[in-house]
Structure formats: C-alpha cells, structure tokens
Amino acid sequence: YLNLPIYNKDKLVGYVLVYTKNTNFVSESFHELSQIIILGLSLSVIIIFFLRKHIKQLELYLDKFSKIIFNNEVGHEHEHEQKQILNKLPELKPVLIKIAGYTDDLRQINLQLESAKHRTIEIMEGISDGFFALNRCWEFTFANNETQKLISADRIELLGKRIWEVFPQAIGSLTYDKLQAAMFQDEAVHWEAEGFMMTDQSYEYHAYPFNEGLTVFFRDITELKRQHYEYARLERLNLIGQLAAGLSHEIRNPLTTVKGFLQIFGTRPGYVQDKEYLDLMVSEIDRANAIITDFLSLAKANSDNIKRQNINEVIDNIFPLLQADAFNNNKEVVLDLFLVPEIMMNENEIIQLILNLVRNGLEVTPEHGRVMISTYLKRDKVTLAIKDQGTGIPREIQDKIGTPFFTTKDTGTGLGLAISMEIAQRHKASFKFESDKTGTTFYIIFPTDYSTSPADDVTDVLLYP
C-alpha cells in the first residue's frame, strides 16, 4: 500500500490509496533514482570539465592582457595578441582603449624626458668646468668628460664609488667640511682649495644640494692664481726697474768719487785721529753701493751663464761659508741632501738665493738652534727647502712677503726675499713658503725640463698655513 494525504489550504481533505501486488516497488524506485543521480553527476562532471577549460582559457587571456599592460606593450606592435584577447573578452575593449591612450601619453612623456636628459648631458659634457653628481651615500652617479681630464681618472670607473674612497686625502680638509655642509645643511656652498683633486693644484668649487644628493661644479684655477701673482710681481718689478734704471748711475758716480777722497784722506797723517770715522763712511758707501747692486739684480733678467749643474754640488761648495755664519752666532746649519738630477741654473744667482734665505733663517733662529737645507726629487721636480726655527711669519704680513722695501728688521733693506723670488722666477721655478709658530720653510721647486714654462709648472703662489 501507498497512502498519500491530500491537503487544501493546510487542511486535510482526504487520502489517495495505491495498492499493488509488486513487492519490489521500493527497490525499483531506488534503482531508478540512482540512475537519475548517476546521470546527473555525469552531466555535472562534463559541464564542469568544459567550464574549467573555458575558465583556463579566460585565465590565459587575462594573464596575457595583464602582461601587455604591465610591460607597456599596448599598441600596434602587439595588435594580433590584443585582437585575440578582445575576441574572447570583448568586455575588456573599453579598458584597453583607455590604457592605450594613457600608454601613448606616457610614451610621449618618456620620450620628452629622455630627450631632455640627453640635452642636459650634452650641456654638462660641453661646459668647460668639471661636473659630477653624488647620491646620499656619497657615491658618484655622474661625472662629465672635463672631470675625467681634471682628475686624470676614468669617469666610468668612478660611478658607484664613494668620493672618500677615491680621494681619501680629502677627509678632514676644507673641501670635506664644505661638502658635508652642502649635503646635510641643504645649502649651496662656494669655496677655493688646494690639493683635493690633484696635489699642487688650486680649485674653485660650487656645490648645490638636491633631493637625491649633491651636484658639484669645479674648475682648475691654478693658472689664474699664477697670473694674478705674476701680475702683482711684475708691477713690483716695474716699479723697482724704473727706480734702479734711473738712480743707479746718478747715485753710484758721486758715491765713487766721495769714497775715493775718503780713502785718500785716510792715508794722510793729518787725518789719523779721524780714521775711524773715515772707515765708517767708506763702509756706509759700500753698503749704499750694495743696495744699488741689489736694485740692478732685481730689475735685470740675467740669462748669462745658464748651464746644467747639480744643486747639491753648489750647496756643498758654499757650506763652509754658511757654517761660519752660523758658528759666529752659536747656531748650526744642517744638510739633508738627496740624490737629484742636474737642472739648468746660473750658479752665482742660485748661490745668492741660498745665502739670502739661509742668512734670513739664521737671523730669526734662536741660539743653539739650527737651519736645515734639504733637496729632494718630487714629481720630476727638484725641490730646495730651507727651514728655520724662528717664531714664524705673522699671518697679517704674509701677503707682503717679497714686496720690495718691506722688512721687519731694523737694519734690513727689504730686498732680500724680493731678489730671491726674482731669481726663482728667472729659473722657471716656483717659490713657496709654509709658516707656523715653530718656524718657516721656504720651497724653491725647479723643473728638470728647462723648456717648461712657469704656466706649465707648479704655480707660483704662497702657501699660507
């Protein structure tokens, strides 16, 4: 039996009774239901398989689409791939059109930026100043061709290196302090310094900070400083030359006459009691003649008797005279001479230069002190160094050193250093000094190649401590 109730508006109104003699009704019903379920599951698997295949294709096209967008490949070059995607996913067409428009705009902007970058690089390469850029880690990110020339280093090898690794000698220098100020105080800085990029060279720097680090312009002003110094020197010499030329003969002739009569009077018996005064007058006339000789020496460019000699031999020859001067004042002259090549020189002028500097040194050195004379070869140049143990040259008068008639001595003429500087100039040598409270060292740096002009040689500037 199968009893099924009948309802009408939630009210039971009757029953349907089914009677059958088939005793396998339940099992047959279950069998039919199982077949229906199996068929449904089979259809579901088939549908899922096809759906999965379609989804995989969609994933593939979406992946291609994302790669095209990510790699900025929207455009005519990948038109075939784009059509394939749009055929499968037409919904993406407006998105692709928008992206294509943005991509074209970005491409134009990139082209403009690239063009501006190339123009900027061309400008940086074309300027006569050295130019380099540093990041916040002090690493070179750019260096123009002039930088390569000025520092004699391959600019490609500079990139990525820290500036303090390339120039360790700069740490603690004025340039180091200025670059630190520009980087960390975010301010433009201008300064001049010697010996940062290349030893014995003078540079002018301009450093400008920006978000990613520093840009630095620099130029070699060694020649400019030499010209300024040379111009001042020539002005001084011009004044002395005019005075020397005009006064030498006019003064010497009457002095010679007076000296002659004084010497005659000194031999006469009637002037015996005045001989001491006559000798003093003759001595003073000789001193006046010596000053006139110094005038002429300073004004006249004497190129006679120039020949190749070893400066150590010249020093050895006059060393007994220097020792005698020192011994008479309870002082000492010490030699520290290294092997050096011969140079072109006028021996008499070099002797005069050495005597001037050593005697000046002995005058300021205290008793039992010493003056040292050194020679050595450095960068193919012969250096003569004369160091005293005085109290140093006051900073406020250092720029007057070498000016004719300027002297701090009670009995000095103010011509000794001026003559020494002129002799150095005639020998195409540079003349420098360093001074502090422990003494002063004068350096005369001679070229081994006499054809080298002063402009090619080490600059003729004074070193201030």
CSV table of N, CA and C in Angstrom, one decimal, residues 395-460:
chain,number,residue,atom,x,y,z
A,395,ARG,N,100.6,86.1,10.3
A,395,ARG,CA,99.6,85.9,9.2
A,395,ARG,C,99.3,87.3,8.5
A,396,GLU,N,99.2,88.3,9.3
A,396,GLU,CA,98.8,89.6,8.8
A,396,GLU,C,99.8,90.2,7.8
A,397,ILE,N,101.1,89.7,7.8
A,397,ILE,CA,102.0,90.3,6.9
A,397,ILE,C,102.5,89.3,5.8
A,398,GLN,N,101.9,88.1,5.8
A,398,GLN,CA,102.3,87.1,4.9
A,398,GLN,C,102.1,87.5,3.5
A,399,ASP,N,101.1,88.2,3.2
A,399,ASP,CA,100.8,88.6,1.8
A,399,ASP,C,101.8,89.7,1.3
A,400,LYS,N,102.6,90.3,2.2
A,400,LYS,CA,103.5,91.3,1.9
A,400,LYS,C,104.9,90.8,1.6
A,401,ILE,N,105.1,89.5,2.0
A,401,ILE,CA,106.4,88.9,1.8
A,401,ILE,C,106.8,88.9,0.3
A,402,GLY,N,108.1,89.4,0.1
A,402,GLY,CA,108.5,89.5,-1.3
A,402,GLY,C,108.3,90.9,-1.9
A,403,THR,N,107.6,91.8,-1.2
A,403,THR,CA,107.4,93.1,-1.6
A,403,THR,C,108.7,94.0,-1.4
A,404,PRO,N,109.2,94.6,-2.4
A,404,PRO,CA,110.4,95.3,-2.2
A,404,PRO,C,110.3,96.4,-1.1
A,405,PHE,N,111.3,96.5,-0.3
A,405,PHE,CA,111.4,97.5,0.8
A,405,PHE,C,110.6,97.1,2.0
A,406,PHE,N,109.8,96.1,1.9
A,406,PHE,CA,109.1,95.7,3.1
A,406,PHE,C,110.0,94.8,4.0
A,407,THR,N,110.2,95.2,5.2
A,407,THR,CA,111.0,94.4,6.1
A,407,THR,C,110.6,94.6,7.5
A,408,THR,N,110.8,93.6,8.4
A,408,THR,CA,110.5,93.7,9.8
A,408,THR,C,111.8,93.9,10.6
A,409,LYS,N,113.0,94.0,9.9
A,409,LYS,CA,114.3,94.2,10.6
A,409,LYS,C,114.6,95.7,10.7
A,410,ASP,N,115.3,96.0,11.8
A,410,ASP,CA,115.7,97.4,12.0
A,410,ASP,C,116.7,97.9,10.9
A,411,THR,N,117.5,97.0,10.5
A,411,THR,CA,118.6,97.4,9.5
A,411,THR,C,118.4,96.8,8.2
A,412,GLY,N,117.3,96.1,7.9
A,412,GLY,CA,117.1,95.4,6.6
A,412,GLY,C,116.7,96.4,5.5
A,413,THR,N,117.0,96.0,4.3
A,413,THR,CA,116.6,96.8,3.1
A,413,THR,C,115.2,96.4,2.5
A,414,GLY,N,114.8,95.2,2.9
A,414,GLY,CA,113.5,94.7,2.3
A,414,GLY,C,113.7,94.2,0.9
A,415,LEU,N,114.9,93.9,0.4
A,415,LEU,CA,115.1,93.5,-0.9
A,415,LEU,C,115.5,92.0,-1.0
A,416,GLY,N,115.9,91.4,0.1
A,416,GLY,CA,116.5,90.0,0.0
A,416,GLY,C,115.5,89.0,-0.5
A,417,LEU,N,114.3,89.0,0.0
A,417,LEU,CA,113.3,88.0,-0.5
A,417,LEU,C,112.8,88.4,-1.9
A,418,ALA,N,112.7,89.7,-2.2
A,418,ALA,CA,112.3,90.1,-3.5
A,418,ALA,C,113.3,89.6,-4.5
A,419,ILE,N,114.6,89.7,-4.2
A,419,ILE,CA,115.6,89.2,-5.1
A,419,ILE,C,115.5,87.7,-5.3
A,420,SER,N,115.4,87.0,-4.1
A,420,SER,CA,115.3,85.6,-4.2
A,420,SER,C,114.1,85.1,-5.0
A,421,MET,N,113.0,85.7,-4.9
A,421,MET,CA,111.8,85.4,-5.7
A,421,MET,C,112.0,85.6,-7.2
A,422,GLU,N,112.7,86.7,-7.5
A,422,GLU,CA,113.0,87.0,-8.9
A,422,GLU,C,114.0,86.0,-9.4
A,423,ILE,N,115.0,85.6,-8.7
A,423,ILE,CA,115.9,84.6,-9.2
A,423,ILE,C,115.2,83.3,-9.4
A,424,ALA,N,114.3,82.9,-8.5
A,424,ALA,CA,113.5,81.7,-8.8
A,424,ALA,C,112.7,81.8,-10.0
A,425,GLN,N,112.1,83.0,-10.3
A,425,GLN,CA,111.3,83.2,-11.5
A,425,GLN,C,112.1,83.1,-12.7
A,426,ARG,N,113.4,83.6,-12.7
A,426,ARG,CA,114.2,83.5,-13.9
A,426,ARG,C,114.6,82.1,-14.2
A,427,HIS,N,114.6,81.2,-13.2
A,427,HIS,CA,114.9,79.8,-13.4
A,427,HIS,C,113.7,79.0,-13.6
A,428,LYS,N,112.6,79.6,-13.8
A,428,LYS,CA,111.3,79.0,-14.1
A,428,LYS,C,110.9,78.1,-12.9
A,429,ALA,N,111.3,78.5,-11.7
A,429,ALA,CA,111.0,77.7,-10.5
A,429,ALA,C,109.8,78.4,-9.7
A,430,SER,N,109.1,77.6,-9.0
A,430,SER,CA,108.1,78.2,-8.1
A,430,SER,C,108.7,78.5,-6.7
A,431,PHE,N,108.1,79.5,-6.0
A,431,PHE,CA,108.7,80.0,-4.8
A,431,PHE,C,107.5,80.0,-3.8
A,432,LYS,N,107.6,79.1,-2.7
A,432,LYS,CA,106.5,79.0,-1.8
A,432,LYS,C,107.1,79.0,-0.3
A,433,PHE,N,106.2,79.2,0.6
A,433,PHE,CA,106.6,79.1,2.0
A,433,PHE,C,105.4,78.6,2.8
A,434,GLU,N,105.8,77.9,3.9
A,434,GLU,CA,104.9,77.5,5.0
A,434,GLU,C,105.4,78.0,6.3
A,435,SER,N,104.5,78.5,7.1
A,435,SER,CA,105.0,79.2,8.4
A,435,SER,C,104.0,78.9,9.5
A,436,ASP,N,104.5,78.6,10.7
A,436,ASP,CA,103.8,78.5,11.9
A,436,ASP,C,104.6,78.9,13.1
A,437,LYS,N,104.2,78.7,14.3
A,437,LYS,CA,104.9,79.1,15.4
A,437,LYS,C,106.3,78.4,15.7
A,438,THR,N,106.5,77.3,15.0
A,438,THR,CA,107.7,76.5,15.2
A,438,THR,C,108.8,76.9,14.1
A,439,GLY,N,108.4,77.8,13.2
A,439,GLY,CA,109.4,78.1,12.2
A,439,GLY,C,108.8,78.3,10.8
A,440,THR,N,109.6,78.6,9.8
A,440,THR,CA,109.2,78.9,8.4
A,440,THR,C,110.1,78.0,7.5
A,441,THR,N,109.4,77.4,6.5
A,441,THR,CA,110.1,76.7,5.5
A,441,THR,C,109.9,77.3,4.1
A,442,PHE,N,110.9,77.7,3.4
A,442,PHE,CA,110.8,78.2,2.0
A,442,PHE,C,111.1,77.0,1.1
A,443,TYR,N,110.3,76.9,0.0
A,443,TYR,CA,110.4,75.9,-1.0
A,443,TYR,C,110.7,76.6,-2.3
A,444,ILE,N,111.8,76.2,-3.0
A,444,ILE,CA,112.0,76.6,-4.4
A,444,ILE,C,112.0,75.3,-5.2
A,445,ILE,N,111.0,75.2,-6.2
A,445,ILE,CA,110.8,74.0,-6.9
A,445,ILE,C,111.2,74.2,-8.4
A,446,PHE,N,112.3,73.5,-8.8
A,446,PHE,CA,112.8,73.7,-10.1
A,446,PHE,C,112.3,72.6,-11.1
A,447,PRO,N,112.0,73.0,-12.3
A,447,PRO,CA,111.7,72.0,-13.3
A,447,PRO,C,112.9,71.3,-13.8
A,448,THR,N,112.9,70.0,-14.0
A,448,THR,CA,114.0,69.3,-14.6
A,448,THR,C,114.1,69.5,-16.1
A,449,ASP,N,113.0,69.9,-16.7
A,449,ASP,CA,112.9,70.2,-18.1
A,449,ASP,C,112.9,71.8,-18.2
A,450,TYR,N,114.0,72.4,-18.5
A,450,TYR,CA,114.0,73.9,-18.5
A,450,TYR,C,113.1,74.5,-19.5
A,451,SER,N,112.7,73.7,-20.5
A,451,SER,CA,111.8,74.3,-21.6
A,451,SER,C,110.4,74.5,-21.0
A,452,THR,N,110.1,73.9,-19.8
A,452,THR,CA,108.8,74.0,-19.2
A,452,THR,C,108.6,75.5,-18.8
A,453,SER,N,107.5,76.0,-19.2
A,453,SER,CA,107.2,77.4,-18.8
A,453,SER,C,106.6,77.5,-17.4
A,454,PRO,N,106.6,78.6,-16.8
A,454,PRO,CA,106.0,78.7,-15.4
A,454,PRO,C,104.5,78.3,-15.4
A,455,ALA,N,103.9,78.6,-16.6
A,455,ALA,CA,102.5,78.2,-16.6
A,455,ALA,C,102.2,76.8,-16.6
A,456,ASP,N,103.2,76.0,-17.1
A,456,ASP,CA,103.1,74.5,-17.1
A,456,ASP,C,103.6,73.9,-15.8
A,457,ASP,N,104.3,74.7,-15.1
A,457,ASP,CA,105.0,74.2,-13.9
A,457,ASP,C,104.1,74.4,-12.7
A,458,VAL,N,104.6,74.1,-11.5
A,458,VAL,CA,103.8,74.3,-10.3
A,458,VAL,C,103.6,75.8,-10.1
A,459,THR,N,102.4,76.1,-9.7
A,459,THR,CA,102.0,77.6,-9.6
A,459,THR,C,102.9,78.3,-8.6
A,460,ASP,N,103.2,79.6,-9.0
A,460,ASP,CA,104.0,80.5,-8.1
A,460,ASP,C,103.1,81.2,-7.1
